[in-house]
Coordinates of C-alpha atoms in Angstrom, one line a residue:
Chain A
M1 CA 0.0 -0.2 0.4
V2 CA 2.9 2.3 1.3
V3 CA 4.9 1.7 -1.6
I4 CA 1.8 1.6 -4.9
H5 CA 1.4 5.1 -3.7
H6 CA 5.0 6.2 -3.3
L7 CA 4.5 5.2 -6.7
P8 CA 3.1 7.9 -9.1
I9 CA 5.5 10.9 -6.9
H10 CA 8.3 10.1 -9.2
G11 CA 5.9 10.6 -11.7
F12 CA 5.3 15.1 -11.2
L13 CA 7.8 15.9 -8.7
G14 CA 6.5 19.6 -10.3
K15 CA 3.6 19.4 -8.3
H16 CA 3.7 19.0 -5.4
I17 CA 0.5 20.6 -4.3
L18 CA -1.6 17.9 -6.4
H19 CA 0.6 14.5 -4.1
R20 CA -0.3 16.1 -1.0
E21 CA -4.1 15.3 -1.2
L22 CA -2.8 11.9 -2.3
F23 CA -1.3 10.6 0.8
F24 CA -4.4 10.7 2.0
F25 CA -5.8 7.9 -0.2
P26 CA -3.3 5.4 1.4
I27 CA -3.7 6.2 4.9
V28 CA -7.9 6.4 3.9
M29 CA -7.8 2.6 2.9
A30 CA -6.1 0.9 5.3
A31 CA -7.8 1.6 7.5
L32 CA -11.1 0.6 5.4
W33 CA -9.3 -2.3 4.9
F34 CA -6.1 -3.5 8.0
G35 CA -8.0 -1.0 10.6
L36 CA -6.5 1.8 13.2
K37 CA -3.1 -0.8 13.4
A38 CA -2.7 -0.1 9.8
S39 CA -3.7 3.2 9.3
L40 CA -1.7 4.4 12.0
I41 CA 1.1 3.1 10.1
T42 CA 0.5 3.7 7.3
A43 CA 0.1 7.5 8.3
V44 CA 3.6 7.2 10.3
S45 CA 5.5 5.9 6.5
A46 CA 3.3 8.3 4.6
S47 CA 4.4 11.0 7.0
I48 CA 8.6 9.9 7.0
F49 CA 8.6 10.0 3.4
Y50 CA 6.8 13.3 3.4
A51 CA 9.1 14.7 5.6
Q52 CA 12.1 13.8 3.3
F53 CA 10.3 14.2 0.4
F54 CA 10.7 18.1 1.4
Y55 CA 13.4 18.1 2.8
H56 CA 15.7 16.4 -0.3
N57 CA 13.5 19.3 -2.1
I58 CA 13.7 22.3 -0.2
D59 CA 14.7 24.9 -2.2
S60 CA 12.1 24.2 -4.9
S61 CA 9.4 24.1 -2.9
R62 CA 8.3 27.4 -1.5
I63 CA 6.3 26.2 2.0
S64 CA 7.7 26.9 5.2
I65 CA 8.0 24.3 8.0
A66 CA 4.1 25.1 9.5
V67 CA 2.8 23.8 6.7
V68 CA 4.4 20.6 6.5
G69 CA 4.3 20.0 11.0
L70 CA 0.1 21.0 9.5
Q71 CA 0.3 18.2 6.4
V72 CA 2.0 15.8 8.4
T73 CA -0.3 15.5 11.6
G74 CA -2.9 15.8 9.2
F75 CA -2.2 12.0 8.1
N76 CA -1.8 11.4 11.3
L77 CA -4.7 12.6 12.8
M78 CA -7.6 11.7 9.2
A79 CA -5.1 8.5 10.0
L80 CA -6.5 7.8 13.8
L81 CA -10.6 9.3 13.0
T82 CA -11.0 6.6 10.5
G83 CA -9.0 3.6 11.9
W84 CA -11.0 4.7 15.5
M85 CA -14.1 4.9 13.6
V86 CA -13.3 1.2 11.0
N87 CA -12.5 -0.4 14.9
R88 CA -15.1 0.8 15.6
Q89 CA -17.5 -1.0 13.2
R90 CA -16.0 -4.3 12.8
R91 CA -16.4 -4.2 17.2
Q92 CA -19.9 -3.3 16.2
R93 CA -20.8 -5.4 13.7
R94 CA -18.9 -8.8 15.7
E95 CA -21.3 -7.7 18.7
R96 CA -23.8 -7.6 16.6
D97 CA -23.0 -11.4 15.1
F98 CA -22.3 -12.6 18.6
L99 CA -25.9 -11.4 19.7
N100 CA -27.5 -12.6 16.0
E101 CA -25.8 -16.3 16.3
T102 CA -26.8 -16.4 19.8
F103 CA -30.6 -15.4 20.0
G104 CA -30.7 -18.1 17.6
K105 CA -30.0 -20.9 19.9
Y106 CA -32.5 -20.0 22.3
V107 CA -35.4 -19.1 20.5
S108 CA -34.3 -21.1 17.3
K109 CA -32.7 -19.8 13.8
A110 CA -36.2 -19.8 11.9
V111 CA -38.3 -18.0 15.1
R112 CA -35.2 -14.7 15.6
D113 CA -36.0 -14.4 11.6
E114 CA -39.8 -14.4 12.4
I115 CA -39.3 -11.6 15.7
L116 CA -36.8 -9.8 14.2
G117 CA -39.0 -9.6 10.4
G118 CA -41.6 -8.5 13.3
R119 CA -44.1 -11.4 11.6
V120 CA -44.6 -12.6 15.5
T121 CA -47.5 -10.9 16.5
L122 CA -48.9 -10.2 20.8
N123 CA -51.9 -11.0 18.4
G124 CA -50.7 -14.3 17.5
E125 CA -51.4 -15.7 14.3
L126 CA -54.1 -19.6 13.6
K127 CA -52.1 -21.6 11.2
E128 CA -52.8 -25.4 10.9
V129 CA -49.8 -27.2 12.4
T130 CA -48.6 -31.0 13.8
V131 CA -47.6 -30.9 16.9
L132 CA -45.3 -33.4 18.8
F133 CA -44.2 -34.0 21.8
S134 CA -41.8 -36.9 23.5
D135 CA -40.9 -37.8 27.3
L136 CA -38.6 -39.5 29.4
R137 CA -39.9 -42.4 30.2
D138 CA -38.0 -42.4 34.4
F139 CA -36.6 -39.4 34.2
T140 CA -37.8 -38.5 37.6
R141 CA -36.5 -41.5 39.1
L142 CA -32.7 -40.9 37.1
V143 CA -33.1 -37.2 38.8
E144 CA -33.6 -38.6 42.6
T145 CA -30.4 -41.1 41.5
T146 CA -27.4 -39.0 39.4
P147 CA -26.0 -36.3 40.3
P148 CA -27.5 -33.2 38.7
R149 CA -24.2 -33.0 36.0
E150 CA -24.8 -35.9 34.3
V151 CA -28.5 -35.8 35.0
V152 CA -27.0 -32.7 32.5
T153 CA -24.8 -34.5 30.3
I154 CA -27.2 -37.6 29.8
I155 CA -30.2 -35.2 29.2
N156 CA -27.9 -32.7 26.8
T157 CA -26.5 -36.0 24.7
Y158 CA -30.6 -36.7 24.5
F159 CA -32.1 -33.2 23.2
K160 CA -28.8 -32.7 21.1
S161 CA -29.5 -35.9 18.3
M162 CA -33.9 -35.5 19.0
T163 CA -32.6 -31.7 18.2
E164 CA -30.8 -33.2 15.6
A165 CA -33.7 -35.5 14.4
I166 CA -36.4 -32.4 14.8
N167 CA -34.6 -30.3 12.9
A168 CA -34.0 -32.1 9.8
H169 CA -37.8 -32.8 8.8
H170 CA -38.5 -28.7 9.0
G171 CA -39.4 -29.1 12.9
L172 CA -38.8 -26.5 15.8
V173 CA -38.7 -27.1 19.7
L174 CA -40.1 -25.2 21.1
Q175 CA -39.3 -25.4 24.3
F176 CA -37.5 -28.4 26.4
I177 CA -39.8 -28.4 29.6
G178 CA -38.1 -30.9 32.0
D179 CA -37.1 -34.1 30.5
E180 CA -40.1 -33.5 27.8
I181 CA -39.7 -31.8 23.8
E182 CA -42.5 -29.5 22.2
A183 CA -41.6 -29.2 18.6
V184 CA -43.9 -28.0 15.6
F185 CA -44.1 -28.5 12.3
G186 CA -45.7 -25.9 10.1
A187 CA -44.7 -23.2 12.9
P188 CA -43.3 -19.9 12.1
V189 CA -43.5 -20.9 8.9
A190 CA -45.6 -22.7 6.8
L191 CA -45.3 -27.0 5.7
E192 CA -46.6 -28.6 3.6
H193 CA -47.2 -32.2 4.8
H194 CA -46.0 -31.0 7.7
Q195 CA -48.2 -34.7 9.5
Q196 CA -45.4 -36.8 6.8
W197 CA -42.8 -35.0 8.6
A198 CA -43.6 -34.9 11.6
V199 CA -43.3 -39.2 11.0
D200 CA -40.9 -39.5 9.7
A201 CA -38.9 -37.2 12.7
A202 CA -40.8 -39.0 14.9
L203 CA -39.4 -42.6 12.9
E204 CA -36.0 -40.8 12.9
M205 CA -35.8 -39.7 16.7
R206 CA -36.8 -44.1 17.1
T207 CA -33.5 -45.2 15.5
R208 CA -32.0 -42.3 17.3
L209 CA -32.5 -43.2 20.6
S210 CA -30.8 -46.5 20.0
R211 CA -27.8 -45.0 19.2
V212 CA -28.5 -41.9 22.1
N213 CA -28.4 -44.9 23.8
L214 CA -24.7 -46.6 23.0
D215 CA -23.5 -43.9 23.4
L216 CA -24.5 -43.3 27.1
A217 CA -23.0 -47.5 27.5
N218 CA -19.9 -46.3 26.7
Q219 CA -20.3 -43.2 29.6
G220 CA -21.9 -46.2 31.9
F221 CA -25.2 -44.3 32.1
Q222 CA -28.8 -46.2 31.6
P223 CA -31.0 -46.9 29.0
L224 CA -33.7 -44.2 28.7
Q225 CA -37.3 -44.8 26.8
H226 CA -39.4 -42.0 25.3
G227 CA -42.8 -41.4 24.3
I228 CA -43.8 -39.5 21.8
G229 CA -47.4 -38.3 20.8
L230 CA -48.3 -35.8 17.3
H231 CA -51.7 -34.5 17.4
T232 CA -53.0 -32.2 14.0
G233 CA -55.2 -29.0 13.6
K234 CA -55.5 -25.2 14.7
V235 CA -53.3 -23.4 16.7
V236 CA -52.2 -20.5 17.5
A237 CA -49.1 -19.4 17.0
A238 CA -48.0 -16.1 19.8
N239 CA -45.6 -14.4 22.1
I240 CA -46.4 -15.5 25.1
G241 CA -45.6 -13.5 28.4
S242 CA -44.9 -9.3 29.0
T243 CA -43.1 -6.7 27.1
Q244 CA -39.8 -8.7 29.7
R245 CA -40.4 -12.0 28.9
L246 CA -41.0 -13.6 26.3
S247 CA -42.1 -16.4 25.0
Y248 CA -42.0 -18.4 20.9
A249 CA -45.7 -20.4 21.8
L250 CA -48.5 -22.3 20.2
V251 CA -52.0 -22.0 22.2
G252 CA -55.0 -23.9 21.6
E253 CA -56.9 -27.4 22.5
T254 CA -54.7 -29.1 19.6
V255 CA -51.6 -28.4 21.8
N256 CA -53.0 -29.6 24.7
I257 CA -54.1 -32.8 22.8
A258 CA -50.6 -33.9 21.4
S259 CA -49.1 -33.3 25.4
R260 CA -52.0 -36.0 26.4
I261 CA -51.2 -38.4 23.5
Q262 CA -47.9 -38.6 24.2
E263 CA -48.7 -39.9 27.9
L264 CA -51.1 -42.1 26.2
N265 CA -48.1 -43.8 25.6
K266 CA -47.7 -45.3 29.2
D267 CA -51.0 -46.8 28.7
F268 CA -50.3 -48.6 25.5
D269 CA -46.8 -49.7 26.6
S270 CA -45.9 -47.5 22.8
D271 CA -43.3 -45.7 21.7
I272 CA -45.0 -43.6 19.1
L273 CA -49.0 -42.9 19.3
I274 CA -50.7 -40.0 16.2
S275 CA -54.2 -39.8 16.5
A276 CA -56.3 -40.0 13.1
A277 CA -55.6 -36.0 12.4
V278 CA -52.5 -36.8 11.4
R279 CA -53.0 -39.7 10.0
Q280 CA -55.2 -38.3 7.1
G281 CA -52.6 -36.3 5.7
L282 CA -49.1 -38.3 5.7
E283 CA -48.2 -39.3 2.1
R284 CA -46.7 -43.0 1.9
C285 CA -48.2 -46.3 3.3
I286 CA -46.4 -46.1 6.8
E287 CA -47.5 -50.0 9.3
M288 CA -49.1 -48.5 12.9
H289 CA -52.3 -49.8 14.3
P290 CA -55.6 -48.8 15.0
L291 CA -55.6 -48.3 19.4
P292 CA -59.1 -48.6 20.2
P293 CA -60.8 -45.4 21.0
V294 CA -59.8 -43.2 24.3
P295 CA -62.3 -40.3 25.8
V296 CA -59.9 -36.8 26.4
K297 CA -61.1 -35.0 29.4
G298 CA -63.4 -31.6 27.3
I299 CA -63.5 -33.4 24.2
L300 CA -67.4 -34.2 22.6
E301 CA -65.2 -37.6 20.6
P302 CA -63.4 -40.1 21.9
L303 CA -59.9 -40.1 19.9
N304 CA -58.8 -42.1 17.9
L305 CA -54.8 -43.4 17.9
F306 CA -52.8 -45.3 15.5
S307 CA -49.6 -46.3 16.9
I308 CA -46.4 -47.2 14.3
N309 CA -45.3 -50.1 14.5
P310 CA -41.2 -50.9 15.9
T311 CA -38.5 -50.9 12.3
T312 CA -37.5 -54.0 14.0
Chain B
M1 CA -20.7 24.4 10.5
V2 CA -19.9 25.3 7.2
V3 CA -19.8 28.7 9.2
I4 CA -17.6 28.4 11.9
H5 CA -15.0 26.6 9.0
H6 CA -16.2 30.6 6.7
L7 CA -14.8 32.6 9.8
P8 CA -10.4 31.9 9.8
I9 CA -10.5 32.0 5.9
H10 CA -10.7 35.7 5.9
G11 CA -7.9 36.3 8.7
F12 CA -4.9 35.1 6.5
L13 CA -5.9 35.2 3.1
G14 CA -2.5 34.6 2.4
K15 CA -1.7 30.7 3.7
H16 CA -3.8 29.4 1.0
I17 CA -2.4 26.1 0.8
L18 CA -2.6 25.6 4.9
H19 CA -6.4 26.7 4.9
R20 CA -7.5 24.3 1.9
E21 CA -6.2 21.7 4.5
L22 CA -8.1 22.7 7.0
F23 CA -11.6 22.1 4.3
F24 CA -11.4 19.0 5.5
F25 CA -12.3 19.5 8.9
P26 CA -15.8 20.6 9.1
I27 CA -16.8 18.2 6.8
V28 CA -15.3 15.8 8.8
M29 CA -16.8 15.9 11.6
A30 CA -20.1 16.3 10.0
A31 CA -19.9 13.0 9.6
L32 CA -18.5 11.8 12.6
W33 CA -22.0 14.6 14.3
F34 CA -24.7 13.9 12.0
G35 CA -23.6 11.3 9.1
L36 CA -23.3 11.4 5.0
K37 CA -26.5 13.8 3.8
A38 CA -25.0 16.6 6.5
S39 CA -20.8 15.4 5.0
L40 CA -22.3 15.6 1.9
I41 CA -24.1 19.3 1.9
T42 CA -20.9 20.6 3.7
A43 CA -18.1 18.9 1.4
V44 CA -21.1 20.7 -1.4
S45 CA -21.0 23.5 0.4
A46 CA -17.9 23.5 0.8
S47 CA -16.8 23.2 -2.3
I48 CA -18.8 26.7 -4.2
F49 CA -17.6 27.9 -1.5
Y50 CA -13.3 26.3 -2.4
A51 CA -14.1 27.3 -5.6
Q52 CA -15.6 31.0 -5.5
F53 CA -12.7 31.8 -3.2
F54 CA -10.3 30.5 -6.1
Y55 CA -12.6 32.4 -9.0
H56 CA -11.9 36.0 -6.8
N57 CA -8.4 35.0 -6.2
I58 CA -7.4 34.2 -9.3
D59 CA -4.7 36.2 -9.7
S60 CA -2.4 36.3 -6.6
S61 CA -3.2 32.4 -6.6
R62 CA -0.5 30.1 -8.4
I63 CA -3.3 27.4 -8.7
S64 CA -4.1 25.4 -11.6
I65 CA -7.6 24.7 -12.2
A66 CA -6.5 21.3 -12.6
V67 CA -5.7 21.1 -8.5
V68 CA -9.2 23.1 -7.9
G69 CA -10.5 20.4 -8.7
L70 CA -9.1 17.5 -7.7
Q71 CA -9.2 19.4 -4.2
V72 CA -13.2 19.6 -4.4
T73 CA -12.8 16.3 -5.7
G74 CA -11.1 15.4 -2.8
F75 CA -13.1 17.0 -0.4
N76 CA -16.8 15.5 -1.3
L77 CA -15.0 11.8 -1.8
M78 CA -13.7 12.0 1.7
A79 CA -17.5 13.1 2.8
L80 CA -19.1 10.2 0.8
L81 CA -16.6 8.0 2.6
T82 CA -16.7 9.2 6.0
G83 CA -20.6 9.7 5.6
W84 CA -21.0 5.9 4.4
M85 CA -18.4 5.0 7.3
V86 CA -20.1 6.7 10.0
N87 CA -24.1 5.0 8.5
R88 CA -23.0 2.2 8.8
Q89 CA -21.5 2.0 11.8
R90 CA -24.5 3.6 13.2
R91 CA -26.7 1.2 11.4
Q92 CA -24.3 -1.8 12.8
R93 CA -25.2 -0.1 17.0
R94 CA -28.4 -0.6 16.0
E95 CA -29.2 -4.1 14.9
R96 CA -26.9 -4.7 17.6
D97 CA -28.9 -2.9 20.7
F98 CA -32.2 -4.0 19.3
L99 CA -30.8 -7.7 18.8
N100 CA -29.8 -7.7 22.8
E101 CA -32.8 -5.8 23.6
T102 CA -34.6 -8.3 22.0
F103 CA -32.7 -11.9 22.9
G104 CA -33.0 -9.2 26.6
K105 CA -36.9 -9.8 26.5
Y106 CA -37.0 -13.6 25.5
V107 CA -34.3 -15.3 27.5
S108 CA -34.6 -12.3 30.6
K109 CA -32.3 -9.6 30.3
A110 CA -30.4 -11.8 33.6
V111 CA -30.1 -15.2 31.8
R112 CA -29.0 -12.3 28.6
D113 CA -26.6 -11.3 30.4
E114 CA -24.9 -14.1 32.0
I115 CA -24.8 -16.3 29.0
L116 CA -22.9 -13.2 26.7
G117 CA -20.7 -13.0 29.5
G118 CA -20.1 -16.8 29.2
R119 CA -21.0 -17.0 32.5
V120 CA -23.9 -19.3 31.9
T121 CA -22.4 -23.4 30.2
L122 CA -23.1 -26.6 29.2
N123 CA -20.9 -28.4 32.0
G124 CA -23.8 -26.5 34.9
E125 CA -23.7 -24.8 38.3
L126 CA -24.8 -25.4 41.7
K127 CA -27.0 -23.1 42.9
E128 CA -28.6 -22.9 46.2
V129 CA -31.9 -21.3 45.3
T130 CA -36.0 -21.6 45.2
V131 CA -38.2 -22.5 42.6
L132 CA -41.9 -21.2 41.6
F133 CA -43.8 -22.7 40.2
S134 CA -47.6 -21.4 39.5
D135 CA -50.5 -22.7 37.8
L136 CA -53.8 -21.8 36.7
R137 CA -56.9 -23.8 37.3
D138 CA -59.2 -25.0 34.3
F139 CA -57.6 -23.7 32.1
T140 CA -57.4 -26.4 30.3
R141 CA -61.8 -26.3 29.7
L142 CA -61.3 -22.0 29.0
V143 CA -58.2 -23.5 26.5
E144 CA -61.7 -25.6 25.2
T145 CA -64.7 -22.7 24.9
T146 CA -62.6 -20.5 24.0
P147 CA -61.6 -18.4 21.0
P148 CA -57.6 -18.9 20.8
R149 CA -56.7 -15.0 20.6
E150 CA -59.2 -14.3 23.2
V151 CA -57.4 -17.0 25.4
V152 CA -53.5 -15.4 24.4
T153 CA -55.1 -12.5 25.8
I154 CA -56.3 -13.3 29.1
I155 CA -53.3 -15.1 29.0
N156 CA -50.6 -12.1 28.4
T157 CA -52.7 -10.4 30.9
Y158 CA -51.8 -12.9 33.9
F159 CA -48.7 -12.9 32.5
K160 CA -48.1 -9.9 32.5
S161 CA -48.7 -9.4 35.9
M162 CA -47.5 -12.8 37.4
T163 CA -44.3 -12.1 35.7
E164 CA -44.0 -8.1 37.1
A165 CA -44.6 -9.6 40.6
I166 CA -41.7 -11.8 40.4
N167 CA -39.0 -9.5 38.9
A168 CA -39.4 -6.6 41.7
H169 CA -38.3 -9.6 44.2
H170 CA -35.3 -10.0 41.9
G171 CA -37.1 -13.8 40.4
L172 CA -36.6 -15.0 37.7
V173 CA -39.1 -16.4 34.9
L174 CA -37.2 -19.0 33.3
Q175 CA -40.6 -20.9 30.5
F176 CA -44.4 -20.3 30.6
I177 CA -45.3 -24.4 30.3
G178 CA -48.4 -23.0 29.1
D179 CA -50.5 -21.9 31.9
E180 CA -47.3 -22.9 33.5
I181 CA -44.7 -20.2 35.5
E182 CA -41.5 -21.6 36.0
A183 CA -39.7 -19.3 38.5
V184 CA -36.1 -19.2 40.5
F185 CA -34.8 -16.9 42.2
G186 CA -31.1 -17.2 43.4
A187 CA -30.1 -17.9 39.7
P188 CA -28.1 -17.4 37.4
V189 CA -27.2 -14.7 40.1
A190 CA -26.9 -15.1 43.3
L191 CA -29.6 -14.1 45.9
E192 CA -29.3 -14.0 49.7
H193 CA -32.5 -14.3 51.6
H194 CA -34.1 -15.8 48.4
Q195 CA -36.8 -17.9 50.1
Q196 CA -38.2 -14.3 51.9
W197 CA -38.4 -12.7 47.9
A198 CA -39.7 -16.5 46.8
V199 CA -42.3 -16.0 49.8
D200 CA -43.1 -12.3 48.6
A201 CA -43.3 -12.5 45.6
A202 CA -45.9 -15.0 45.6
L203 CA -48.0 -12.9 48.1
E204 CA -48.0 -10.1 45.8
M205 CA -48.7 -12.4 43.5
R206 CA -51.8 -13.4 45.1
T207 CA -53.0 -9.7 45.4
R208 CA -52.3 -8.8 41.5
L209 CA -54.6 -12.5 40.2
S210 CA -57.9 -9.5 42.1
R211 CA -56.4 -7.1 40.3
V212 CA -56.0 -9.0 36.9
N213 CA -59.6 -10.4 37.2
L214 CA -61.3 -7.4 37.9
D215 CA -59.5 -7.0 34.1
L216 CA -59.6 -9.4 32.7
A217 CA -64.6 -8.5 34.5
N218 CA -64.6 -5.8 32.6
Q219 CA -63.0 -7.5 29.3
G220 CA -66.3 -9.7 29.3
F221 CA -64.2 -13.1 31.2
Q222 CA -64.2 -15.4 34.1
P223 CA -61.7 -15.2 37.0
L224 CA -58.6 -17.3 37.7
Q225 CA -57.7 -18.7 40.0
H226 CA -54.1 -20.3 40.7
G227 CA -51.7 -22.6 42.7
I228 CA -48.5 -21.8 43.6
G229 CA -45.5 -24.4 45.1
L230 CA -42.1 -22.7 46.6
H231 CA -38.9 -25.7 47.3
T232 CA -35.3 -24.2 48.0
G233 CA -32.5 -26.9 47.8
K234 CA -30.1 -27.0 44.7
V235 CA -29.9 -27.3 41.4
V236 CA -28.2 -27.1 38.5
A237 CA -28.0 -24.2 36.5
A238 CA -27.0 -25.3 33.3
N239 CA -27.6 -24.9 29.4
I240 CA -29.8 -27.4 28.5
G241 CA -30.0 -28.3 24.4
S242 CA -27.6 -28.8 21.8
T243 CA -25.5 -26.1 20.3
Q244 CA -28.5 -26.0 17.9
R245 CA -31.0 -25.1 20.2
L246 CA -30.4 -23.7 24.3
S247 CA -32.2 -23.3 27.1
Y248 CA -31.2 -22.0 30.2
A249 CA -33.1 -24.1 32.6
L250 CA -32.7 -25.6 36.3
V251 CA -31.6 -29.2 36.5
G252 CA -32.3 -31.3 39.9
E253 CA -35.0 -32.8 42.6
T254 CA -35.5 -29.3 43.7
V255 CA -37.3 -28.5 40.5
N256 CA -39.1 -31.5 40.4
I257 CA -40.3 -31.2 43.7
A258 CA -41.7 -27.9 44.0
S259 CA -43.5 -28.9 40.8
R260 CA -45.1 -31.4 43.0
I261 CA -45.9 -28.7 45.3
Q262 CA -47.7 -26.6 43.6
E263 CA -50.2 -30.0 42.0
L264 CA -50.9 -30.4 45.6
N265 CA -52.8 -27.4 45.7
K266 CA -55.9 -28.6 44.5
D267 CA -55.2 -31.2 47.0
F268 CA -55.5 -29.2 50.0
D269 CA -57.9 -26.4 48.5
S270 CA -54.5 -23.7 48.9
D271 CA -53.1 -21.6 46.8
I272 CA -49.6 -20.9 48.0
L273 CA -48.0 -24.4 49.9
I274 CA -44.3 -23.7 51.2
S275 CA -42.1 -26.5 52.0
A276 CA -40.0 -26.7 55.2
A277 CA -37.2 -25.9 53.4
V278 CA -38.5 -22.4 52.4
R279 CA -40.0 -22.3 55.9
Q280 CA -36.8 -21.8 57.3
G281 CA -35.1 -19.6 55.3
L282 CA -37.8 -16.8 56.0
E283 CA -36.1 -13.4 57.5
R284 CA -40.2 -12.5 58.6
C285 CA -43.4 -14.0 60.3
I286 CA -46.0 -15.0 57.2
E287 CA -49.3 -16.3 59.4
M288 CA -49.3 -20.2 57.5
H289 CA -50.7 -23.2 59.2
P290 CA -48.4 -27.5 58.7
L291 CA -50.3 -29.4 56.9
P292 CA -49.8 -33.2 57.8
P293 CA -47.0 -34.6 55.9
V294 CA -47.3 -35.9 52.5
P295 CA -45.2 -39.1 50.9
V296 CA -44.1 -37.7 48.0
K297 CA -42.3 -40.7 44.5
G298 CA -38.6 -41.0 45.2
I299 CA -38.0 -39.5 48.0
L300 CA -37.6 -40.8 51.1
E301 CA -38.9 -38.7 53.8
P302 CA -42.3 -36.9 53.7
L303 CA -42.9 -33.7 52.5
N304 CA -44.0 -30.7 55.4
L305 CA -45.8 -28.6 53.9
F306 CA -47.2 -25.3 54.6
S307 CA -50.3 -23.1 53.5
I308 CA -49.9 -19.0 53.7
N309 CA -52.7 -17.9 55.2
P310 CA -55.2 -15.9 52.9
T311 CA -54.6 -11.7 54.0
T312 CA -58.2 -11.5 54.6

């Protein structure tokens, strides 16, 4: 950079005034590309070069020492100013990017983008979705008999794998509630065939659980068992809470029924239960068997449920 | 700004070279203070003024038109450059501040600061805290019989008021789980007398519920009823989940017992139940009556609970 801006100087020794302006450009460019340090180094180099140049041409030049001093001060002030601005801007950009990424981890990238785009309202939006609940069996017992740090290790191994399965099928993890996962397919962004994606996610969660258990066995932990419940219907997706503390959440009967279906796994000794509404939306044939209708508190019609056969 | 930098010009008409440099300062200053538009306006004003000045002094000046053109180009380039940088920096700062605020709303400011400060680990930290759970009675029935948007209105009215009561007593809302609130006193930042703060929060939640009910009655909704359960003990505060999706959460028996105590409100027809561990940490005398010991699954000793008397 310094070299480049010295080159033209030798060509027009006469037009001194013009060249003096050219000294500003490498300084500003160095600031823009490399930040404060580079701009200061360039400014000091330019100052030295400029002073030397002045010294050797003292006779032919009409400029006083005061002007040279001012010029040199100008170089360095400009370097300081632009360099400082560029550095501040870069730090703010880094902070913004870090915040953006961290926020995305805590509410999921999809929800973050909806929130920042102002598309999630306090009022809520009615959507047709498939809701997935999963829950670990005997987790309360595990918590009671295992040191809490190990519980965190076990649950994070499990949650990590399940989140990957859900994300891979365009699902969104809404919450971890103790050992429970609440996920949605079709919100915040509408999703075609959300029933199929949700069932495929549940099947992958089943496959992944055996891998998680192998991993846990290697670390000397007991294997885990879980139950998954799916239900399709209308929900309101909204910002729940207050302006001080918000949560992207789904509200509606569909959510409560999906949670209830998940619990029914215990009664039927199954691991994946889906409602008739989910089954109706499926695109592919999946082996399952119907269960006797289950009456659910607050709903007129009993629930028609299907248990998805093990893949063995 | 433009006026100020013209003033000294008239004083030293002879030292033309020196003044030319001075034109840069108002331009850069305008950029720093007022952004791109201001710096461009200043640059154009400076250019016009400078060109006029040159025109009137054409005889005494030794500068060619080419140099004046270069100088004017220099002013405007500098204005464009610094103005653009300042604008970009301001936009990034606004974006960062907006992100910071929004993130704070979704995980709470205290947790956000702990996360951004790198003090929340995946491994977890053992802390003594008081855990609060509250839950609305008959909310499932409300969801079933009320349009979802109205449910969102009702629940947000309730959550807003309860969050304020919890925040006012140094508590932290961890999650809204359907109609349930999970809050903690003593994490992420340690808190002295967390038992007392938690009980005071519960008492304020009771007071606030009657106000919320008045508000709801005015809007034509049914009054709400809730139950609150408190327990004190060791928990592990950790980032739960995966690198893709995280949640600041508490793990340990204390959490499960607090949730269980909350549920016991239904059995005792009470609204605030606290454990003996909470009672032991209280600083003030609060009217309460002991309940018969309750055996809880997985715990050897039955729970000694106290119901806090109504304030009427």
